[in-house]
CSV table of C-alpha atoms in Angstrom, one decimal:
chain,number,residue,atom,x,y,z
A,1,MET,CA,27.5,102.4,59.8
A,2,SER,CA,26.0,99.3,58.2
A,3,LEU,CA,23.5,97.1,60.0
A,4,CYS,CA,26.1,94.3,59.9
A,5,GLY,CA,28.6,96.5,61.7
A,6,LYS,CA,26.2,97.5,64.4
A,7,GLY,CA,25.2,93.9,64.9
A,8,MET,CA,28.8,92.8,65.3
A,9,ILE,CA,29.4,95.6,67.9
A,10,TYR,CA,26.2,94.5,69.7
A,11,LEU,CA,27.4,90.9,69.7
A,12,ALA,CA,30.9,92.0,70.9
A,13,VAL,CA,29.4,93.7,73.9
A,14,LEU,CA,26.6,91.2,74.7
A,15,GLY,CA,28.5,88.0,74.0
A,16,PRO,CA,31.1,88.2,76.8
A,17,SER,CA,28.5,89.7,79.2
A,18,LEU,CA,26.3,86.7,78.6
A,19,VAL,CA,29.2,84.3,79.2
A,20,VAL,CA,30.0,86.0,82.5
A,21,CYS,CA,26.3,85.9,83.6
A,22,LEU,CA,25.9,82.2,82.6
A,23,PHE,CA,29.1,80.8,83.8
A,24,PHE,CA,30.3,83.1,86.6
A,25,SER,CA,27.2,84.2,88.3
A,26,ASP,CA,24.2,82.7,90.2
A,27,ILE,CA,21.9,83.7,87.4
A,28,GLY,CA,23.3,80.9,85.4
A,29,PHE,CA,25.4,78.0,86.9
A,30,GLY,CA,28.3,80.1,88.4
A,31,VAL,CA,28.0,78.3,91.8
A,32,ASP,CA,28.7,75.0,90.2
A,33,VAL,CA,31.7,76.5,88.3
A,34,TYR,CA,33.2,77.9,91.4
A,35,ASN,CA,32.6,74.7,93.3
A,36,ALA,CA,34.6,72.9,90.6
A,37,LEU,CA,37.4,75.6,90.3
A,38,TYR,CA,39.0,74.9,93.7
A,39,ASP,CA,40.2,71.5,92.5
A,40,TYR,CA,42.3,73.3,89.8
A,41,ALA,CA,44.0,76.0,91.9
A,42,ASP,CA,47.4,74.3,91.6
A,43,GLU,CA,47.0,74.0,87.9
A,44,GLY,CA,46.3,77.8,87.8
A,45,ASP,CA,49.6,78.5,89.6
A,46,LEU,CA,51.4,76.2,87.0
A,47,PHE,CA,49.8,78.1,84.1
A,48,ALA,CA,50.7,81.5,85.7
A,49,ALA,CA,54.3,80.4,85.8
A,50,CYS,CA,54.1,79.3,82.2
A,51,GLY,CA,52.7,82.7,81.3
A,52,ALA,CA,55.5,84.5,83.1
A,53,ALA,CA,58.0,82.2,81.4
A,54,LEU,CA,56.5,82.9,78.0
A,55,CYS,CA,56.7,86.7,78.5
A,56,LEU,CA,60.3,86.4,79.5
A,57,LEU,CA,61.1,84.2,76.5
A,58,LEU,CA,59.4,86.5,74.1
A,59,PHE,CA,61.4,89.5,75.5
A,60,ILE,CA,64.7,87.7,75.4
A,61,CYS,CA,64.1,86.5,71.9
A,62,ASP,CA,63.2,90.0,70.6
A,63,VAL,CA,59.6,89.2,69.6
A,64,GLN,CA,59.2,92.7,68.1
A,65,PHE,CA,61.6,91.6,65.2
A,66,TRP,CA,59.7,88.4,64.4
A,67,ASN,CA,57.5,88.2,61.4
A,68,ARG,CA,53.8,89.0,61.8
A,69,TRP,CA,52.5,85.5,62.0
A,70,LEU,CA,54.9,84.4,64.7
A,71,GLN,CA,54.1,87.4,66.6
A,72,LEU,CA,50.4,86.5,66.4
A,73,ILE,CA,51.1,83.0,67.6
A,74,GLY,CA,53.1,84.3,70.6
A,75,LEU,CA,50.2,86.8,71.4
A,76,ALA,CA,47.6,84.1,71.1
A,77,ALA,CA,49.5,81.8,73.4
A,78,GLY,CA,50.0,84.5,76.0
A,79,TRP,CA,46.3,85.5,75.8
A,80,ALA,CA,45.3,81.9,76.2
A,81,LEU,CA,47.4,81.5,79.4
A,82,PHE,CA,45.9,84.7,80.7
A,83,VAL,CA,42.4,83.4,80.2
A,84,VAL,CA,43.1,80.0,81.7
A,85,VAL,CA,44.9,81.5,84.7
A,86,GLY,CA,42.1,84.0,85.4
A,87,VAL,CA,39.5,81.3,85.4
A,88,LEU,CA,41.4,78.6,87.3
A,89,LYS,CA,42.3,81.1,90.1
A,90,GLY,CA,38.6,81.9,90.5
A,91,THR,CA,38.4,80.5,94.0
A,92,ALA,CA,41.3,82.6,95.4
A,93,TYR,CA,40.3,85.7,93.3
A,94,PRO,CA,36.6,85.5,92.6
A,95,GLN,CA,36.8,88.6,90.4
A,96,GLY,CA,39.3,86.9,88.1
A,97,PRO,CA,36.9,85.2,85.8
A,98,LEU,CA,34.7,88.3,85.6
A,99,ILE,CA,37.7,90.4,84.5
A,100,VAL,CA,38.7,87.7,82.0
A,101,GLY,CA,35.3,87.6,80.5
A,102,LEU,CA,34.6,91.4,80.3
A,103,VAL,CA,38.1,92.4,79.1
A,104,HIS,CA,37.2,90.6,75.8
A,105,ILE,CA,34.7,93.3,75.0
A,106,PRO,CA,37.2,96.2,74.4
A,107,VAL,CA,39.6,93.7,72.7
A,108,ILE,CA,36.9,92.5,70.3
A,109,LEU,CA,35.8,96.0,69.6
A,110,GLY,CA,39.4,97.1,68.8
A,111,LEU,CA,39.6,94.2,66.4
A,112,LEU,CA,36.3,95.3,64.8
A,113,ARG,CA,37.6,98.8,64.4
A,114,TYR,CA,40.5,97.6,62.3
A,115,SER,CA,38.5,95.1,60.3
A,116,SER,CA,36.8,95.7,57.0
A,117,ILE,CA,33.4,95.7,58.8
A,118,CYS,CA,33.9,98.7,60.9
A,119,SER,CA,36.9,100.5,59.4
A,120,GLU,CA,35.0,102.9,57.1
A,121,PRO,CA,32.8,104.9,59.5
A,122,SER,CA,34.3,107.9,61.2
A,123,SER,CA,35.5,107.5,64.8
A,124,LYS,CA,32.4,109.6,66.0
A,125,ILE,CA,29.9,107.2,64.4
A,126,PHE,CA,31.9,104.2,65.6
A,127,TYR,CA,32.1,105.3,69.2
A,128,SER,CA,28.6,106.6,69.3
A,129,SER,CA,27.4,103.2,68.0
A,130,ILE,CA,29.4,101.5,70.8
A,131,TRP,CA,27.7,103.8,73.3
A,132,SER,CA,24.2,103.3,72.3
A,133,LEU,CA,24.6,99.5,71.7
A,134,SER,CA,26.4,99.1,75.0
A,135,PHE,CA,23.7,100.9,76.9
A,136,THR,CA,21.1,98.8,75.2
A,137,ALA,CA,22.9,95.5,76.1
A,138,GLY,CA,23.5,96.7,79.7
A,139,LEU,CA,19.9,97.6,80.1
A,140,GLN,CA,18.8,94.2,78.9
A,141,ILE,CA,21.1,92.5,81.3
A,142,LEU,CA,20.0,94.8,84.2
A,143,ILE,CA,16.3,93.9,83.4
A,144,ALA,CA,17.1,90.2,83.4
A,145,TRP,CA,19.0,90.5,86.7
A,146,VAL,CA,16.2,92.3,88.5
A,147,CYS,CA,13.6,89.8,87.1
A,148,TRP,CA,15.9,87.0,88.4
A,149,ILE,CA,15.8,88.6,91.9
A,150,ALA,CA,12.2,89.4,92.1
A,151,ILE,CA,10.3,86.7,90.0
A,152,HIS,CA,9.6,83.7,92.1
A,153,ASP,CA,8.6,81.5,89.3
A,154,TRP,CA,12.0,81.9,87.6
A,155,ASP,CA,14.3,80.4,90.1
A,156,GLY,CA,12.9,81.6,93.4
A,157,GLN,CA,13.4,85.1,94.8
A,158,HIS,CA,16.9,86.2,95.4
A,159,PHE,CA,16.8,89.2,97.6
A,160,TRP,CA,20.0,89.6,99.6
A,161,ASP,CA,19.0,88.5,103.0
A,162,GLU,CA,20.0,85.8,105.5
A,163,GLU,CA,18.0,83.1,103.8
A,164,GLU,CA,19.8,83.9,100.4
A,165,ARG,CA,23.2,83.9,102.0
A,166,GLU,CA,22.6,80.6,103.6
A,167,ARG,CA,21.3,79.2,100.3
A,168,ILE,CA,24.4,80.2,98.5
A,169,SER,CA,26.7,78.8,101.2
A,170,LEU,CA,24.9,75.4,101.1
A,171,GLU,CA,25.2,75.3,97.2
A,172,LEU,CA,28.9,76.0,97.6
A,173,ASP,CA,29.2,72.7,99.6
A,174,HIS,CA,32.1,71.3,97.6
A,175,LEU,CA,34.2,74.4,98.0
A,176,HIS,CA,33.4,74.9,101.7
A,177,ALA,CA,34.1,71.2,102.4
A,178,LYS,CA,37.5,71.5,100.9
A,179,LEU,CA,38.2,74.7,103.0
A,180,GLY,CA,36.7,73.2,106.1
A,181,VAL,CA,34.1,76.0,106.4
A,182,ASP,CA,30.6,75.6,107.9
A,183,TYR,CA,28.4,78.7,107.3
A,184,ARG,CA,26.6,78.6,110.5
A,185,GLN,CA,29.6,77.7,112.6
A,186,HIS,CA,32.2,80.1,111.1
A,187,CYS,CA,30.7,82.8,109.1
A,188,LEU,CA,27.8,83.8,111.4
A,189,LEU,CA,30.2,83.6,114.3
A,190,ALA,CA,32.6,85.9,112.5
A,191,ILE,CA,30.0,88.4,111.7
A,192,THR,CA,29.3,88.8,115.4
A,193,GLY,CA,33.0,88.7,116.3
A,194,GLY,CA,32.9,85.2,117.8
A,195,GLY,CA,34.9,83.1,115.3
A,196,ALA,CA,37.0,82.7,112.2
A,197,LEU,CA,35.8,82.3,108.7
A,198,ALA,CA,37.7,79.1,108.1
A,199,ALA,CA,38.8,76.2,110.2
A,200,ASP,CA,42.3,76.4,108.8
A,201,PRO,CA,44.1,79.6,109.8
A,202,VAL,CA,46.2,79.6,106.7
A,203,GLU,CA,43.2,79.4,104.4
A,204,ASN,CA,41.4,82.0,106.5
A,205,GLU,CA,44.3,84.4,106.1
A,206,ARG,CA,44.7,83.7,102.3
A,207,LEU,CA,41.0,84.0,101.4
A,208,TYR,CA,39.5,86.5,103.8
A,209,SER,CA,42.2,88.9,105.1
């Protein structure tokens, strides 16, 4: 496989992983993103309804018989709605943005396989390149994560202890204010069996059941 092909595979694996680390984890500014997402939960429901309506419309209109460009437009619209819903519903489903980000890896790799860049090598060479480059990218991210945890001069140490949990809770101040949650009053009490995780029982049931 050419150096260009290997570079494209490496970017296909590393790019979405970096987006997830930067935008949806505490290594980057994921806390700020999740703080902001709560304000857009209703819009997420609206886009989810639009996505369901689009799927129904494409089915009724026999999208499989359309010409190729119209099919691609319908697919792109559905994919865009999937991404938007996955991100905007990040407060109710924190794993949503992570799934949306990482699912782009196999999608991009599939597109590369059928592109002129990576179509010539045999399947064995192509998939062995994916394995080795994915391992390399994963190892680099793992090293960065361990350094972020342990190196104080980077952003302070981030070992998972009570101090770290309280820090994250305080940084999620906007989200917790909307939910009526106080870490010391609700979460610590809940751990010891002495209270609920949210002041609003409906929110408590929705988010933490």
